[in-house]
PDB file of C-alpha atoms in Angstrom:
ATOM      1  CA  MET A   1       0.532  12.981  -5.512  1.00  0.00           C
ATOM      2  CA  ALA A   2      -2.337  13.080  -7.949  1.00  0.00           C
ATOM      3  CA  GLU A   3      -4.057  16.248  -9.073  1.00  0.00           C
ATOM      4  CA  LEU A   4      -7.397  16.872 -10.751  1.00  0.00           C
ATOM      5  CA  GLY A   5      -7.243  20.363 -12.165  1.00  0.00           C
ATOM      6  CA  ILE A   6      -5.466  22.418  -9.510  1.00  0.00           C
ATOM      7  CA  ALA A   7      -6.649  20.389  -6.522  1.00  0.00           C
ATOM      8  CA  VAL A   8      -4.761  17.532  -4.880  1.00  0.00           C
ATOM      9  CA  ALA A   9      -6.875  14.429  -5.465  1.00  0.00           C
ATOM     10  CA  GLY A  10      -4.795  11.802  -3.706  1.00  0.00           C
ATOM     11  CA  ALA A  11      -1.406  10.580  -2.561  1.00  0.00           C
ATOM     12  CA  ALA A  12       0.461   7.304  -2.222  1.00  0.00           C
ATOM     13  CA  VAL A  13       3.490   6.439  -0.097  1.00  0.00           C
ATOM     14  CA  ILE A  14       5.648   3.421  -0.899  1.00  0.00           C
ATOM     15  CA  GLU A  15       8.655   2.135   1.026  1.00  0.00           C
ATOM     16  CA  VAL A  16      11.356  -0.335  -0.054  1.00  0.00           C
ATOM     17  CA  HIS A  17      12.383  -3.124   2.301  1.00  0.00           C
ATOM     18  CA  HIS A  18      15.001  -5.881   2.050  1.00  0.00           C
ATOM     19  CA  PRO A  19      13.852  -8.432   4.601  1.00  0.00           C
ATOM     20  CA  LEU A  20      16.312 -11.061   5.768  1.00  0.00           C
ATOM     21  CA  HIS A  21      13.960 -13.950   4.878  1.00  0.00           C
ATOM     22  CA  ARG A  22      13.717 -13.001   1.165  1.00  0.00           C
ATOM     23  CA  ARG A  23      16.302 -12.799  -1.562  1.00  0.00           C
ATOM     24  CA  GLY A  24      14.918  -9.719  -3.239  1.00  0.00           C
ATOM     25  CA  ARG A  25      13.776  -6.284  -2.270  1.00  0.00           C
ATOM     26  CA  GLU A  26      10.099  -5.646  -1.771  1.00  0.00           C
ATOM     27  CA  ALA A  27       7.978  -2.525  -1.619  1.00  0.00           C
ATOM     28  CA  GLN A  28       5.107  -1.754   0.681  1.00  0.00           C
ATOM     29  CA  VAL A  29       2.347   0.734  -0.065  1.00  0.00           C
ATOM     30  CA  THR A  30       2.119   2.349   3.368  1.00  0.00           C
ATOM     31  CA  ALA A  31      -0.471   4.981   2.523  1.00  0.00           C
ATOM     32  CA  LEU A  32      -3.039   5.448  -0.238  1.00  0.00           C
ATOM     33  CA  VAL A  33      -5.423   8.345   0.230  1.00  0.00           C
ATOM     34  CA  THR A  34      -7.902   9.933  -2.165  1.00  0.00           C
ATOM     35  CA  ASP A  35     -10.059  12.975  -1.658  1.00  0.00           C
ATOM     36  CA  ALA A  36     -13.720  12.094  -1.167  1.00  0.00           C
ATOM     37  CA  ASP A  37     -14.639  14.071  -4.293  1.00  0.00           C
ATOM     38  CA  ALA A  38     -12.078  12.171  -6.364  1.00  0.00           C
ATOM     39  CA  ARG A  39     -13.165   8.649  -5.434  1.00  0.00           C
ATOM     40  CA  HIS A  40     -14.298   6.268  -8.176  1.00  0.00           C
ATOM     41  CA  ARG A  41     -12.539   8.359 -10.800  1.00  0.00           C
ATOM     42  CA  GLY A  42      -9.439   6.191 -11.220  1.00  0.00           C
ATOM     43  CA  VAL A  43      -7.148   8.278  -9.003  1.00  0.00           C
ATOM     44  CA  ALA A  44      -6.155   5.446  -6.624  1.00  0.00           C
ATOM     45  CA  ARG A  45      -5.664   3.083  -9.566  1.00  0.00           C
ATOM     46  CA  VAL A  46      -3.236   5.546 -11.231  1.00  0.00           C
ATOM     47  CA  LEU A  47      -1.395   6.174  -7.956  1.00  0.00           C
ATOM     48  CA  VAL A  48      -0.896   2.437  -7.392  1.00  0.00           C
ATOM     49  CA  SER A  49       0.163   1.956 -10.989  1.00  0.00           C
ATOM     50  CA  HIS A  50       2.877   4.627 -10.575  1.00  0.00           C
ATOM     51  CA  ALA A  51       3.930   3.163  -7.229  1.00  0.00           C
ATOM     52  CA  VAL A  52       4.311  -0.314  -8.769  1.00  0.00           C
ATOM     53  CA  ALA A  53       6.314   1.098 -11.686  1.00  0.00           C
ATOM     54  CA  TRP A  54       8.573   2.932  -9.233  1.00  0.00           C
ATOM     55  CA  ALA A  55       9.082  -0.295  -7.233  1.00  0.00           C
ATOM     56  CA  ARG A  56      10.111  -2.125 -10.418  1.00  0.00           C
ATOM     57  CA  ARG A  57      12.671   0.579 -11.194  1.00  0.00           C
ATOM     58  CA  GLU A  58      14.001   0.211  -7.650  1.00  0.00           C
ATOM     59  CA  GLY A  59      14.590  -3.503  -8.238  1.00  0.00           C
ATOM     60  CA  CYS A  60      11.747  -4.817  -6.108  1.00  0.00           C
ATOM     61  CA  ASP A  61      10.283  -8.227  -6.941  1.00  0.00           C
ATOM     62  CA  ARG A  62       7.079  -7.761  -4.964  1.00  0.00           C
ATOM     63  CA  VAL A  63       4.707  -5.021  -3.835  1.00  0.00           C
ATOM     64  CA  PHE A  64       2.406  -5.492  -0.882  1.00  0.00           C
ATOM     65  CA  VAL A  65      -0.121  -3.505   1.076  1.00  0.00           C
ATOM     66  CA  ARG A  66      -1.546  -4.026   4.555  1.00  0.00           C
ATOM     67  CA  VAL A  67      -5.264  -3.269   4.820  1.00  0.00           C
ATOM     68  CA  HIS A  68      -7.454  -3.293   7.911  1.00  0.00           C
ATOM     69  CA  ALA A  69      -9.672  -6.356   8.166  1.00  0.00           C
ATOM     70  CA  ARG A  70     -12.826  -4.189   8.295  1.00  0.00           C
ATOM     71  CA  ARG A  71     -12.077  -2.287   5.043  1.00  0.00           C
ATOM     72  CA  ASP A  72     -14.075  -4.419   2.615  1.00  0.00           C
ATOM     73  CA  ASP A  73     -14.032  -1.602   0.042  1.00  0.00           C
ATOM     74  CA  ALA A  74     -10.236  -1.510   0.099  1.00  0.00           C
ATOM     75  CA  HIS A  75     -10.042  -5.328  -0.114  1.00  0.00           C
ATOM     76  CA  ALA A  76     -12.217  -5.238  -3.238  1.00  0.00           C
ATOM     77  CA  PHE A  77     -10.163  -2.419  -4.767  1.00  0.00           C
ATOM     78  CA  PHE A  78      -6.816  -4.158  -4.345  1.00  0.00           C
ATOM     79  CA  ARG A  79      -8.170  -7.456  -5.640  1.00  0.00           C
ATOM     80  CA  ALA A  80      -9.671  -5.689  -8.657  1.00  0.00           C
ATOM     81  CA  ILE A  81      -6.338  -4.160  -9.633  1.00  0.00           C
ATOM     82  CA  GLY A  82      -4.401  -7.430  -9.344  1.00  0.00           C
ATOM     83  CA  PHE A  83      -3.256  -7.865  -5.766  1.00  0.00           C
ATOM     84  CA  GLU A  84      -3.940 -11.223  -4.161  1.00  0.00           C
ATOM     85  CA  GLU A  85      -4.596 -12.000  -0.520  1.00  0.00           C
ATOM     86  CA  THR A  86      -1.594 -13.932   0.775  1.00  0.00           C
ATOM     87  CA  HIS A  87      -1.206 -13.379   4.525  1.00  0.00           C
ATOM     88  CA  LEU A  88      -3.070 -13.103   7.751  1.00  0.00           C
ATOM     89  CA  CYS A  89      -1.585 -10.404   9.957  1.00  0.00           C
ATOM     90  CA  PHE A  90      -1.548 -10.169  13.762  1.00  0.00           C
ATOM     91  CA  ASP A  91      -0.819  -7.017  15.807  1.00  0.00           C
ATOM     92  CA  TRP A  92       0.094  -6.625  19.418  1.00  0.00           C
ATOM     93  CA  SER A  93      -0.362  -3.098  20.693  1.00  0.00           C
ATOM     94  CA  LEU A  94       2.190  -1.860  23.228  1.00  0.00           C
ATOM     95  CA  PRO A  95       0.507   1.122  24.911  1.00  0.00           C
ATOM     96  CA  GLY A  96       2.956   3.805  25.982  1.00  0.00           C
ATOM     97  CA  ALA A  97       5.889   2.090  24.259  1.00  0.00           C
ATOM     98  CA  TRP A  98       6.670   5.178  22.207  1.00  0.00           C
ATOM     99  CA  ALA A  99       5.273   8.636  22.713  1.00  0.00           C
ATOM    100  CA  GLY A 100       6.351   9.954  19.317  1.00  0.00           C
ATOM    101  CA  GLY A 101       8.972  12.321  20.652  1.00  0.00           C
TER     102      GLY A 101
END
């Protein structure tokens, strides 16, 4: 969580994975959200910086994020802070497969 004054300005969620096809652990940023009033003030950059530091402490050798193809602003942000585009991702929706309960 990030705060500006007493207000929550943003939040990041990061998860550790140990995929079978890799030797090391890796971390995925699964959520990065900033309040509209806090955008372009460095909040997301600080949140990602803390998430990457946490991943290092957890022994991860890589951090990745999955961003929707239409989010050009997010693509530019992650490139600007040092991430590189490495994969093309495909999804297959399974309607009704899980109702969340």
